[in-house]
PDB file of C-alpha atoms in Angstrom:
ATOM      1  CA  UNK A 112     -18.873 -17.643  -3.340  1.00 47.00           C
ATOM      2  CA  UNK A 113     -17.736 -14.720  -5.534  1.00 44.00           C
ATOM      3  CA  UNK A 114     -16.259 -12.400  -2.609  1.00 47.00           C
ATOM      4  CA  UNK A 115     -14.575 -15.513  -0.901  1.00 43.00           C
ATOM      5  CA  UNK A 116     -13.001 -17.283  -4.292  1.00 47.00           C
ATOM      6  CA  UNK A 117     -11.204 -14.027  -4.866  1.00 42.00           C
ATOM      7  CA  UNK A 118     -10.302 -13.121  -1.430  1.00 44.00           C
ATOM      8  CA  UNK A 119      -8.945 -16.822  -1.353  1.00 44.00           C
ATOM      9  CA  UNK A 120      -6.672 -16.678  -4.794  1.00 42.00           C
ATOM     10  CA  UNK A 121      -4.495 -14.033  -3.351  1.00 41.00           C
ATOM     11  CA  UNK A 122      -2.578 -16.629  -1.322  1.00 41.00           C
ATOM     12  CA  UNK A 123      -0.952 -16.839  -4.486  1.00 38.00           C
ATOM     13  CA  UNK A 124       2.775 -15.897  -2.448  1.00 35.00           C
ATOM     14  CA  UNK A 125       1.438 -16.219   0.446  1.00 37.00           C
ATOM     15  CA  UNK A 126       2.853 -16.765   4.680  1.00 35.00           C
ATOM     16  CA  UNK A 127       4.012 -19.666   6.971  1.00 34.00           C
ATOM     17  CA  UNK A 128       4.002 -20.237  10.410  1.00 34.00           C
ATOM     18  CA  UNK A 129       4.806 -21.658  13.630  1.00 36.00           C
ATOM     19  CA  UNK A 130       4.198 -24.056  15.672  1.00 41.00           C
ATOM     20  CA  UNK A 131       4.837 -22.008  18.667  1.00 40.00           C
ATOM     21  CA  UNK A 132       4.586 -18.246  19.805  1.00 43.00           C
ATOM     22  CA  UNK A 133       7.464 -15.385  20.820  1.00 48.00           C
ATOM     23  CA  UNK A 134       6.298 -13.074  23.050  1.00 63.00           C
ATOM     24  CA  UNK A 135       5.368  -9.967  22.051  1.00 89.00           C
ATOM     25  CA  UNK A 136       3.233  -9.018  17.996  1.00 94.00           C
ATOM     26  CA  UNK A 137       5.519  -8.125  15.419  1.00 96.00           C
ATOM     27  CA  UNK A 138       4.784  -5.878  12.504  1.00 96.00           C
ATOM     28  CA  UNK A 139       6.266  -6.145   9.188  1.00 94.00           C
ATOM     29  CA  UNK A 140       8.109  -2.730   8.334  1.00 91.00           C
ATOM     30  CA  UNK A 141       5.026   0.363   6.927  1.00 90.00           C
ATOM     31  CA  UNK A 142       2.445  -2.068   8.364  1.00 92.00           C
ATOM     32  CA  UNK A 143      -0.351  -1.053  10.433  1.00 94.00           C
ATOM     33  CA  UNK A 144      -1.014  -5.326  11.081  1.00 96.00           C
ATOM     34  CA  UNK A 145       0.734  -7.167  12.731  1.00 96.00           C
ATOM     35  CA  UNK A 146       0.690 -10.368  14.833  1.00 97.00           C
ATOM     36  CA  UNK A 147       2.706 -13.386  17.154  1.00 96.00           C
ATOM     37  CA  UNK A 148       4.579 -15.018  14.392  1.00 96.00           C
ATOM     38  CA  UNK A 149       4.811 -19.061  15.444  1.00 96.00           C
ATOM     39  CA  UNK A 150       8.420 -20.066  15.963  1.00 93.00           C
ATOM     40  CA  UNK A 151      10.329 -20.500  12.370  1.00 95.00           C
ATOM     41  CA  UNK A 152       9.009 -17.616  10.680  1.00 96.00           C
ATOM     42  CA  UNK A 153      11.362 -14.314  10.157  1.00 95.00           C
ATOM     43  CA  UNK A 154      10.927 -11.715   8.298  1.00 94.00           C
ATOM     44  CA  UNK A 155      10.121 -11.996   4.852  1.00 94.00           C
ATOM     45  CA  UNK A 156      12.824 -11.012   2.533  1.00 91.00           C
ATOM     46  CA  UNK A 157      10.566 -10.282  -0.736  1.00 91.00           C
ATOM     47  CA  UNK A 158       7.581  -8.988  -0.488  1.00 92.00           C
ATOM     48  CA  UNK A 159       5.948  -7.899   2.988  1.00 93.00           C
ATOM     49  CA  UNK A 160       5.417 -10.051   5.554  1.00 96.00           C
ATOM     50  CA  UNK A 161       6.987 -13.470   7.521  1.00 97.00           C
ATOM     51  CA  UNK A 162       8.341 -16.746   5.782  1.00 97.00           C
ATOM     52  CA  UNK A 163      10.226 -20.186   7.236  1.00 96.00           C
ATOM     53  CA  UNK A 164      14.528 -19.991   6.394  1.00 95.00           C
ATOM     54  CA  UNK A 165      13.985 -22.236   3.389  1.00 94.00           C
ATOM     55  CA  UNK A 166      11.014 -19.517   1.997  1.00 93.00           C
ATOM     56  CA  UNK A 167       8.875 -22.328   1.731  1.00 94.00           C
ATOM     57  CA  UNK A 168       6.433 -21.493   3.505  1.00 97.00           C
ATOM     58  CA  UNK A 169       4.880 -17.651   3.953  1.00 97.00           C
ATOM     59  CA  UNK A 170       2.587 -14.950   5.133  1.00 97.00           C
ATOM     60  CA  UNK A 171       1.825 -12.117   3.293  1.00 97.00           C
ATOM     61  CA  UNK A 172       0.313  -9.039   4.570  1.00 96.00           C
ATOM     62  CA  UNK A 173      -1.362  -6.750   3.176  1.00 94.00           C
ATOM     63  CA  UNK A 174      -3.724  -3.460   3.448  1.00 93.00           C
ATOM     64  CA  UNK A 175      -6.955  -3.205   1.681  1.00 93.00           C
ATOM     65  CA  UNK A 176      -9.309  -0.312   1.234  1.00 91.00           C
ATOM     66  CA  UNK A 177     -11.422  -0.088   4.099  1.00 92.00           C
ATOM     67  CA  UNK A 178     -15.045  -1.430   2.901  1.00 94.00           C
ATOM     68  CA  UNK A 179     -13.164  -4.419   2.415  1.00 95.00           C
ATOM     69  CA  UNK A 180     -13.781  -5.723   5.452  1.00 96.00           C
ATOM     70  CA  UNK A 181     -17.525  -5.717   5.308  1.00 94.00           C
ATOM     71  CA  UNK A 182     -17.866  -6.907   1.931  1.00 94.00           C
ATOM     72  CA  UNK A 183     -16.030 -10.030   3.217  1.00 92.00           C
ATOM     73  CA  UNK A 184     -18.147 -10.124   6.349  1.00 93.00           C
ATOM     74  CA  UNK A 185     -21.791  -9.443   4.227  1.00 93.00           C
ATOM     75  CA  UNK A 186     -21.093 -12.282   1.857  1.00 89.00           C
ATOM     76  CA  UNK A 187     -19.686 -14.473   4.503  1.00 89.00           C
ATOM     77  CA  UNK A 188     -23.304 -13.671   7.050  1.00 88.00           C
ATOM     78  CA  UNK A 189     -24.774 -14.364   3.371  1.00 89.00           C
ATOM     79  CA  UNK A 190     -23.425 -17.495   2.835  1.00 88.00           C
ATOM     80  CA  UNK A 191     -21.960 -19.146   5.991  1.00 85.00           C
ATOM     81  CA  UNK A 192     -22.374 -22.335   4.848  1.00 81.00           C
ATOM     82  CA  UNK A 193     -19.191 -21.149   1.537  1.00 81.00           C
ATOM     83  CA  UNK A 194     -19.143 -22.937  -0.838  1.00 79.00           C
ATOM     84  CA  UNK A 195     -16.929 -25.126  -3.102  1.00 77.00           C
ATOM     85  CA  UNK A 196     -16.679 -26.768  -0.005  1.00 76.00           C
ATOM     86  CA  UNK A 197     -14.584 -23.472   1.775  1.00 85.00           C
ATOM     87  CA  UNK A 198     -16.429 -22.945   5.115  1.00 85.00           C
ATOM     88  CA  UNK A 199     -15.742 -19.879   6.417  1.00 88.00           C
ATOM     89  CA  UNK A 200     -14.660 -19.250  10.135  1.00 92.00           C
ATOM     90  CA  UNK A 201     -14.927 -15.843  12.524  1.00 94.00           C
ATOM     91  CA  UNK A 202     -12.191 -16.066  15.167  1.00 95.00           C
ATOM     92  CA  UNK A 203     -11.936 -12.989  17.575  1.00 96.00           C
ATOM     93  CA  UNK A 204      -8.912 -10.724  17.411  1.00 95.00           C
ATOM     94  CA  UNK A 205      -7.695  -7.685  19.336  1.00 92.00           C
ATOM     95  CA  UNK A 206      -9.124  -6.202  16.487  1.00 91.00           C
ATOM     96  CA  UNK A 207     -12.416  -6.737  16.727  1.00 94.00           C
ATOM     97  CA  UNK A 208     -14.197 -10.291  14.761  1.00 96.00           C
ATOM     98  CA  UNK A 209     -12.024 -11.936  12.079  1.00 96.00           C
ATOM     99  CA  UNK A 210     -12.533 -13.853   8.997  1.00 96.00           C
ATOM    100  CA  UNK A 211     -10.751 -16.975   7.280  1.00 96.00           C
ATOM    101  CA  UNK A 212     -10.898 -19.029   4.902  1.00 95.00           C
ATOM    102  CA  UNK A 213      -8.744 -22.233   4.755  1.00 95.00           C
ATOM    103  CA  UNK A 214      -8.385 -24.791   1.627  1.00 94.00           C
ATOM    104  CA  UNK A 215      -6.188 -27.331   0.041  1.00 93.00           C
ATOM    105  CA  UNK A 216      -4.736 -25.948  -4.056  1.00 93.00           C
ATOM    106  CA  UNK A 217      -1.600 -26.191  -5.579  1.00 91.00           C
ATOM    107  CA  UNK A 218       1.296 -24.447  -5.693  1.00 89.00           C
ATOM    108  CA  UNK A 219       3.113 -25.781  -9.436  1.00 89.00           C
ATOM    109  CA  UNK A 220       2.824 -29.498  -8.404  1.00 90.00           C
ATOM    110  CA  UNK A 221       2.664 -29.501  -4.902  1.00 91.00           C
ATOM    111  CA  UNK A 222      -0.453 -29.901  -2.726  1.00 94.00           C
ATOM    112  CA  UNK A 223      -0.631 -26.866  -0.491  1.00 96.00           C
ATOM    113  CA  UNK A 224      -2.656 -25.508   2.317  1.00 96.00           C
ATOM    114  CA  UNK A 225      -4.141 -21.733   2.232  1.00 96.00           C
ATOM    115  CA  UNK A 226      -5.194 -19.435   4.460  1.00 97.00           C
ATOM    116  CA  UNK A 227      -7.465 -15.915   4.508  1.00 96.00           C
ATOM    117  CA  UNK A 228      -8.211 -13.693   6.997  1.00 97.00           C
ATOM    118  CA  UNK A 229      -9.943 -10.228   6.823  1.00 97.00           C
ATOM    119  CA  UNK A 230      -9.732  -7.881   9.633  1.00 96.00           C
ATOM    120  CA  UNK A 231     -10.634  -4.685   9.935  1.00 95.00           C
ATOM    121  CA  UNK A 232      -8.214  -2.007  10.777  1.00 93.00           C
ATOM    122  CA  UNK A 233     -10.885   1.588  11.278  1.00 89.00           C
ATOM    123  CA  UNK A 234      -9.690   3.281   8.118  1.00 88.00           C
ATOM    124  CA  UNK A 235      -8.606   0.320   6.461  1.00 93.00           C
ATOM    125  CA  UNK A 236      -8.610  -3.067   5.692  1.00 95.00           C
ATOM    126  CA  UNK A 237      -6.090  -5.925   7.436  1.00 96.00           C
ATOM    127  CA  UNK A 238      -5.304  -8.583   5.296  1.00 97.00           C
ATOM    128  CA  UNK A 239      -2.899 -11.947   6.017  1.00 97.00           C
ATOM    129  CA  UNK A 240      -3.427 -14.810   3.375  1.00 97.00           C
ATOM    130  CA  UNK A 241      -1.045 -18.240   4.870  1.00 97.00           C
ATOM    131  CA  UNK A 242       0.693 -21.277   2.194  1.00 97.00           C
ATOM    132  CA  UNK A 243       2.527 -23.962   4.080  1.00 97.00           C
ATOM    133  CA  UNK A 244       3.484 -26.374   2.058  1.00 96.00           C
ATOM    134  CA  UNK A 245       1.758 -30.296   2.320  1.00 94.00           C
ATOM    135  CA  UNK A 246       5.379 -31.715   4.111  1.00 93.00           C
ATOM    136  CA  UNK A 247       5.291 -28.711   6.459  1.00 95.00           C
ATOM    137  CA  UNK A 248       2.143 -29.061   7.782  1.00 94.00           C
ATOM    138  CA  UNK A 249       2.320 -31.277  10.328  1.00 94.00           C
ATOM    139  CA  UNK A 250       4.256 -28.233  12.390  1.00 94.00           C
ATOM    140  CA  UNK A 251       2.316 -25.421  10.930  1.00 97.00           C
ATOM    141  CA  UNK A 252      -1.925 -26.614  11.497  1.00 96.00           C
ATOM    142  CA  UNK A 253      -4.945 -25.758  11.326  1.00 96.00           C
ATOM    143  CA  UNK A 254      -5.006 -25.366  14.619  1.00 96.00           C
ATOM    144  CA  UNK A 255      -1.742 -23.099  14.789  1.00 96.00           C
ATOM    145  CA  UNK A 256      -2.253 -21.239  12.227  1.00 97.00           C
ATOM    146  CA  UNK A 257      -5.737 -19.816  13.712  1.00 97.00           C
ATOM    147  CA  UNK A 258      -3.976 -18.980  16.910  1.00 96.00           C
ATOM    148  CA  UNK A 259      -1.870 -16.639  15.061  1.00 97.00           C
ATOM    149  CA  UNK A 260      -4.676 -15.320  13.392  1.00 97.00           C
ATOM    150  CA  UNK A 261      -5.518 -14.896  17.511  1.00 96.00           C
ATOM    151  CA  UNK A 262      -2.454 -13.041  17.824  1.00 97.00           C
ATOM    152  CA  UNK A 263      -3.318 -10.375  14.653  1.00 97.00           C
ATOM    153  CA  UNK A 264      -3.216  -6.856  15.951  1.00 96.00           C
ATOM    154  CA  UNK A 265      -3.575  -3.466  14.414  1.00 96.00           C
ATOM    155  CA  UNK A 266      -1.702   0.037  15.115  1.00 94.00           C
ATOM    156  CA  UNK A 267      -3.015   3.662  14.508  1.00 90.00           C
ATOM    157  CA  UNK A 268       0.030   4.700  11.988  1.00 89.00           C
ATOM    158  CA  UNK A 269       2.927   3.600  11.793  1.00 90.00           C
ATOM    159  CA  UNK A 270       6.571   5.705  12.931  1.00 91.00           C
ATOM    160  CA  UNK A 271       7.265   8.300  10.365  1.00 89.00           C
ATOM    161  CA  UNK A 272      10.776   7.241  10.914  1.00 90.00           C
ATOM    162  CA  UNK A 273       9.974   4.035   9.587  1.00 90.00           C
ATOM    163  CA  UNK A 274       7.897   4.442   6.516  1.00 87.00           C
ATOM    164  CA  UNK A 275      10.425   6.790   5.179  1.00 86.00           C
ATOM    165  CA  UNK A 276      13.095   3.994   6.137  1.00 88.00           C
ATOM    166  CA  UNK A 277      11.669   1.718   3.761  1.00 86.00           C
ATOM    167  CA  UNK A 278      11.947   4.152   0.690  1.00 87.00           C
ATOM    168  CA  UNK A 279      14.652   4.061  -2.523  1.00 86.00           C
ATOM    169  CA  UNK A 280      15.100   8.353  -1.603  1.00 89.00           C
ATOM    170  CA  UNK A 281      15.958  10.358   1.647  1.00 92.00           C
ATOM    171  CA  UNK A 282      13.275  13.184   2.574  1.00 92.00           C
ATOM    172  CA  UNK A 283      14.765  15.651   4.136  1.00 92.00           C
ATOM    173  CA  UNK A 284      12.010  18.319   4.399  1.00 93.00           C
ATOM    174  CA  UNK A 285       8.667  17.442   5.001  1.00 93.00           C
ATOM    175  CA  UNK A 286       7.517  20.827   5.014  1.00 95.00           C
ATOM    176  CA  UNK A 287       5.615  20.941   8.247  1.00 94.00           C
ATOM    177  CA  UNK A 288       2.737  18.475   6.530  1.00 95.00           C
ATOM    178  CA  UNK A 289       0.710  17.029   9.346  1.00 92.00           C
ATOM    179  CA  UNK A 290       0.420  12.949   7.649  1.00 90.00           C
ATOM    180  CA  UNK A 291       2.723  11.350   5.911  1.00 89.00           C
ATOM    181  CA  UNK A 292       1.873   7.291   5.313  1.00 86.00           C
ATOM    182  CA  UNK A 293       3.603   5.565   2.689  1.00 83.00           C
ATOM    183  CA  UNK A 294       0.553   4.803  -0.424  1.00 78.00           C
ATOM    184  CA  UNK A 295       3.085   1.087  -0.815  1.00 70.00           C
ATOM    185  CA  UNK A 296       6.120   0.200   1.246  1.00 70.00           C
ATOM    186  CA  UNK A 297       9.357   0.849   0.193  1.00 72.00           C
ATOM    187  CA  UNK A 298       7.305   2.995  -2.814  1.00 79.00           C
ATOM    188  CA  UNK A 299       5.531   5.915  -2.587  1.00 88.00           C
ATOM    189  CA  UNK A 300       4.834   8.205   0.118  1.00 91.00           C
ATOM    190  CA  UNK A 301       1.847  10.750   1.199  1.00 92.00           C
ATOM    191  CA  UNK A 302       2.197  14.212   2.475  1.00 95.00           C
ATOM    192  CA  UNK A 303      -0.582  15.899   3.533  1.00 94.00           C
ATOM    193  CA  UNK A 304      -2.712  18.347   5.730  1.00 93.00           C
ATOM    194  CA  UNK A 305      -5.550  15.987   5.852  1.00 88.00           C
ATOM    195  CA  UNK A 306      -6.481  11.830   5.933  1.00 81.00           C
ATOM    196  CA  UNK A 307      -7.483   9.142   5.054  1.00 75.00           C
ATOM    197  CA  UNK A 308     -10.894   9.567   6.791  1.00 74.00           C
ATOM    198  CA  UNK A 309     -11.553  13.403   5.877  1.00 75.00           C
ATOM    199  CA  UNK A 310     -10.206  12.909   1.981  1.00 77.00           C
ATOM    200  CA  UNK A 311      -6.125  14.140   1.305  1.00 84.00           C
ATOM    201  CA  UNK A 312      -8.322  16.462  -1.961  1.00 87.00           C
ATOM    202  CA  UNK A 313      -9.805  19.542   0.097  1.00 88.00           C
ATOM    203  CA  UNK A 314      -5.808  20.352   1.442  1.00 93.00           C
ATOM    204  CA  UNK A 315      -2.590  20.486   0.119  1.00 96.00           C
ATOM    205  CA  UNK A 316      -0.407  17.038  -0.334  1.00 95.00           C
ATOM    206  CA  UNK A 317       1.766  15.180  -2.327  1.00 96.00           C
ATOM    207  CA  UNK A 318       2.912  11.660  -3.642  1.00 95.00           C
ATOM    208  CA  UNK A 319       6.107  10.944  -4.406  1.00 95.00           C
ATOM    209  CA  UNK A 320       7.399   7.738  -5.836  1.00 92.00           C
ATOM    210  CA  UNK A 321       9.884   5.891  -8.738  1.00 90.00           C
ATOM    211  CA  UNK A 322       8.427   5.705 -11.728  1.00 87.00           C
ATOM    212  CA  UNK A 323       9.564   2.363 -12.973  1.00 83.00           C
ATOM    213  CA  UNK A 324      10.216   3.449 -16.261  1.00 84.00           C
ATOM    214  CA  UNK A 325      11.702   6.158 -18.459  1.00 86.00           C
ATOM    215  CA  UNK A 326      11.585   7.005 -22.132  1.00 88.00           C
ATOM    216  CA  UNK A 327      14.348   6.189 -24.275  1.00 83.00           C
ATOM    217  CA  UNK A 328      14.829   9.655 -25.557  1.00 89.00           C
ATOM    218  CA  UNK A 329      15.634  13.003 -24.532  1.00 89.00           C
ATOM    219  CA  UNK A 330      13.628  14.440 -26.981  1.00 91.00           C
ATOM    220  CA  UNK A 331      10.848  11.945 -25.733  1.00 92.00           C
ATOM    221  CA  UNK A 332      10.813  13.721 -22.153  1.00 93.00           C
ATOM    222  CA  UNK A 333       7.918  15.901 -22.789  1.00 93.00           C
ATOM    223  CA  UNK A 334       5.398  13.615 -24.051  1.00 94.00           C
ATOM    224  CA  UNK A 335       6.653  11.216 -21.353  1.00 94.00           C
ATOM    225  CA  UNK A 336       5.986  13.420 -18.450  1.00 94.00           C
ATOM    226  CA  UNK A 337       2.263  15.457 -20.438  1.00 95.00           C
ATOM    227  CA  UNK A 338       1.346  11.608 -20.368  1.00 94.00           C
ATOM    228  CA  UNK A 339       2.326  10.596 -16.725  1.00 94.00           C
ATOM    229  CA  UNK A 340       0.489  13.733 -15.210  1.00 94.00           C
ATOM    230  CA  UNK A 341      -2.657  13.337 -17.341  1.00 93.00           C
ATOM    231  CA  UNK A 342      -2.972  10.106 -15.999  1.00 92.00           C
ATOM    232  CA  UNK A 343      -2.939  10.852 -12.471  1.00 92.00           C
ATOM    233  CA  UNK A 344      -5.440   9.011 -10.360  1.00 89.00           C
ATOM    234  CA  UNK A 345      -8.361  11.070  -9.485  1.00 89.00           C
ATOM    235  CA  UNK A 346      -7.734  14.303 -11.664  1.00 92.00           C
ATOM    236  CA  UNK A 347     -10.696  14.928 -13.896  1.00 93.00           C
ATOM    237  CA  UNK A 348     -11.499  18.044 -15.941  1.00 94.00           C
ATOM    238  CA  UNK A 349      -7.726  18.165 -16.625  1.00 95.00           C
ATOM    239  CA  UNK A 350      -5.954  21.093 -18.368  1.00 95.00           C
ATOM    240  CA  UNK A 351      -2.193  21.334 -18.714  1.00 96.00           C
ATOM    241  CA  UNK A 352      -1.536  25.143 -17.864  1.00 96.00           C
ATOM    242  CA  UNK A 353       2.892  24.844 -18.606  1.00 95.00           C
ATOM    243  CA  UNK A 354       5.142  22.081 -19.675  1.00 95.00           C
ATOM    244  CA  UNK A 355       8.738  23.173 -19.902  1.00 96.00           C
ATOM    245  CA  UNK A 356      12.179  20.555 -19.580  1.00 96.00           C
ATOM    246  CA  UNK A 357      14.204  21.954 -15.999  1.00 95.00           C
ATOM    247  CA  UNK A 358      16.845  20.986 -13.770  1.00 94.00           C
ATOM    248  CA  UNK A 359      16.013  18.560 -10.198  1.00 91.00           C
ATOM    249  CA  UNK A 360      19.551  18.370  -7.845  1.00 87.00           C
ATOM    250  CA  UNK A 361      21.519  19.010 -11.662  1.00 89.00           C
ATOM    251  CA  UNK A 362      19.479  16.400 -13.573  1.00 90.00           C
ATOM    252  CA  UNK A 363      17.269  16.697 -16.201  1.00 94.00           C
ATOM    253  CA  UNK A 364      13.514  16.702 -15.152  1.00 94.00           C
ATOM    254  CA  UNK A 365      10.248  18.430 -16.674  1.00 95.00           C
ATOM    255  CA  UNK A 366       7.721  20.197 -14.413  1.00 97.00           C
ATOM    256  CA  UNK A 367       4.291  20.251 -15.339  1.00 97.00           C
ATOM    257  CA  UNK A 368       0.820  21.051 -14.346  1.00 97.00           C
ATOM    258  CA  UNK A 369      -2.655  21.425 -14.455  1.00 96.00           C
ATOM    259  CA  UNK A 370      -5.714  22.826 -13.914  1.00 97.00           C
ATOM    260  CA  UNK A 371      -7.927  20.331 -12.572  1.00 95.00           C
ATOM    261  CA  UNK A 372     -11.011  19.269 -10.343  1.00 94.00           C
ATOM    262  CA  UNK A 373     -10.410  15.858  -7.940  1.00 91.00           C
ATOM    263  CA  UNK A 374     -11.738  14.594  -5.458  1.00 85.00           C
ATOM    264  CA  UNK A 375     -15.520  12.962  -4.492  1.00 84.00           C
ATOM    265  CA  UNK A 376     -16.712  16.550  -3.773  1.00 85.00           C
ATOM    266  CA  UNK A 377     -15.246  18.041  -7.573  1.00 90.00           C
ATOM    267  CA  UNK A 378     -12.926  20.185  -5.399  1.00 91.00           C
ATOM    268  CA  UNK A 379     -11.173  22.791  -8.111  1.00 95.00           C
ATOM    269  CA  UNK A 380      -6.952  21.557  -8.204  1.00 96.00           C
ATOM    270  CA  UNK A 381      -3.564  22.730  -8.995  1.00 96.00           C
ATOM    271  CA  UNK A 382      -1.515  20.293  -9.662  1.00 97.00           C
ATOM    272  CA  UNK A 383       2.375  20.192 -10.387  1.00 97.00           C
ATOM    273  CA  UNK A 384       3.985  17.619 -11.078  1.00 97.00           C
ATOM    274  CA  UNK A 385       7.915  16.974 -11.357  1.00 97.00           C
ATOM    275  CA  UNK A 386       9.722  14.244 -12.923  1.00 95.00           C
ATOM    276  CA  UNK A 387      13.768  13.805 -12.974  1.00 94.00           C
ATOM    277  CA  UNK A 388      14.943  11.088 -15.132  1.00 93.00           C
ATOM    278  CA  UNK A 389      18.168   9.692 -14.971  1.00 83.00           C
ATOM    279  CA  UNK A 390      19.198   5.614 -15.546  1.00 79.00           C
ATOM    280  CA  UNK A 391      16.065   3.435 -16.800  1.00 83.00           C
ATOM    281  CA  UNK A 392      13.283   4.924 -13.913  1.00 84.00           C
ATOM    282  CA  UNK A 393      12.257   8.164 -13.259  1.00 90.00           C
ATOM    283  CA  UNK A 394      11.120   9.832  -9.599  1.00 92.00           C
ATOM    284  CA  UNK A 395       7.789  11.331  -9.464  1.00 95.00           C
ATOM    285  CA  UNK A 396       7.213  13.648  -6.835  1.00 96.00           C
ATOM    286  CA  UNK A 397       3.307  14.978  -7.626  1.00 96.00           C
ATOM    287  CA  UNK A 398       2.636  17.891  -5.536  1.00 96.00           C
ATOM    288  CA  UNK A 399      -1.664  18.658  -5.736  1.00 96.00           C
ATOM    289  CA  UNK A 400      -4.009  21.500  -4.032  1.00 96.00           C
ATOM    290  CA  UNK A 401      -7.186  23.601  -3.633  1.00 96.00           C
ATOM    291  CA  UNK A 402      -6.796  26.386  -6.368  1.00 96.00           C
ATOM    292  CA  UNK A 403      -7.864  28.898  -3.684  1.00 95.00           C
ATOM    293  CA  UNK A 404      -4.763  27.521  -1.319  1.00 96.00           C
ATOM    294  CA  UNK A 405      -2.170  27.006  -4.873  1.00 97.00           C
ATOM    295  CA  UNK A 406       0.068  30.196  -3.543  1.00 97.00           C
ATOM    296  CA  UNK A 407       1.133  29.386  -0.244  1.00 97.00           C
ATOM    297  CA  UNK A 408       1.492  25.147  -0.849  1.00 97.00           C
ATOM    298  CA  UNK A 409       4.352  26.023  -3.904  1.00 97.00           C
ATOM    299  CA  UNK A 410       6.928  27.164  -2.124  1.00 97.00           C
ATOM    300  CA  UNK A 411       6.232  23.638   0.216  1.00 97.00           C
ATOM    301  CA  UNK A 412       5.684  21.543  -2.754  1.00 97.00           C
ATOM    302  CA  UNK A 413       9.590  23.076  -4.487  1.00 96.00           C
ATOM    303  CA  UNK A 414      11.253  22.666  -0.538  1.00 96.00           C
ATOM    304  CA  UNK A 415      10.029  18.664  -0.102  1.00 96.00           C
ATOM    305  CA  UNK A 416      11.428  18.218  -3.670  1.00 95.00           C
ATOM    306  CA  UNK A 417      14.750  19.666  -3.123  1.00 94.00           C
ATOM    307  CA  UNK A 418      14.855  17.519  -0.189  1.00 93.00           C
ATOM    308  CA  UNK A 419      15.116  15.051  -2.626  1.00 92.00           C
ATOM    309  CA  UNK A 420      18.722  12.752  -2.396  1.00 86.00           C
TER     310      UNK A 420
END
């Protein structure tokens, strides 16, 4: 079953659990999925989730698109016996019915036990993956993992302060945007007047994050900025209306503007992208607004940009 195989494959990075529970569910920073970690699990240092102090048992917690839960549920119901010796199981959680698999695998030359669970979060699907090495399997048993899965909970929102505290930059101005949501905890953030249910494109929104690259030479900045602007996800039928160097917080930068269409309704939008250069990475600020809302949206975009430290 392709869905189950793909579902299980994500566990390559995953997490582990202990035999007894703490009192309350714990939400990894920036994530709307939490659970009561088993004793011996602490916050992971290099991924979102939990791990043992020696890093051998790993628990990855993530958010997937909302339709992922339905796809897995339908695949499980279509083939309840599973495939390849992997039998899907259901489990009751406070968020409703969740589905999980367990299988033996190898991590290099070591034998490990891997578990994958998906649950419904409304506007997202929660995903938890666990990896337990053979030498820890007598403590972190199938029953213990199942108990931890059963403790899974979801929350509607992550507190704004918690989200912003994970970013590698500081936002001192939010320009009265109604919703704040990290797209990748610790990596990028979206500020929007719309939300996940109504869609972001029909109202002004911004995406702010770091780019892991920068042009090698100052003369390449214009081309670099334009290529980045024309590859913004969801922006179609674009036309560059302006692209020129600017100073942003005293640093060299580039401002590029597009007229385009965006969203499932092909909303006519104006998009501005600012890229601030400095070192091996670049700060990227994107603002998008329906064309008739652009005059009032642009000053908000610029205020947020100028408040980034």
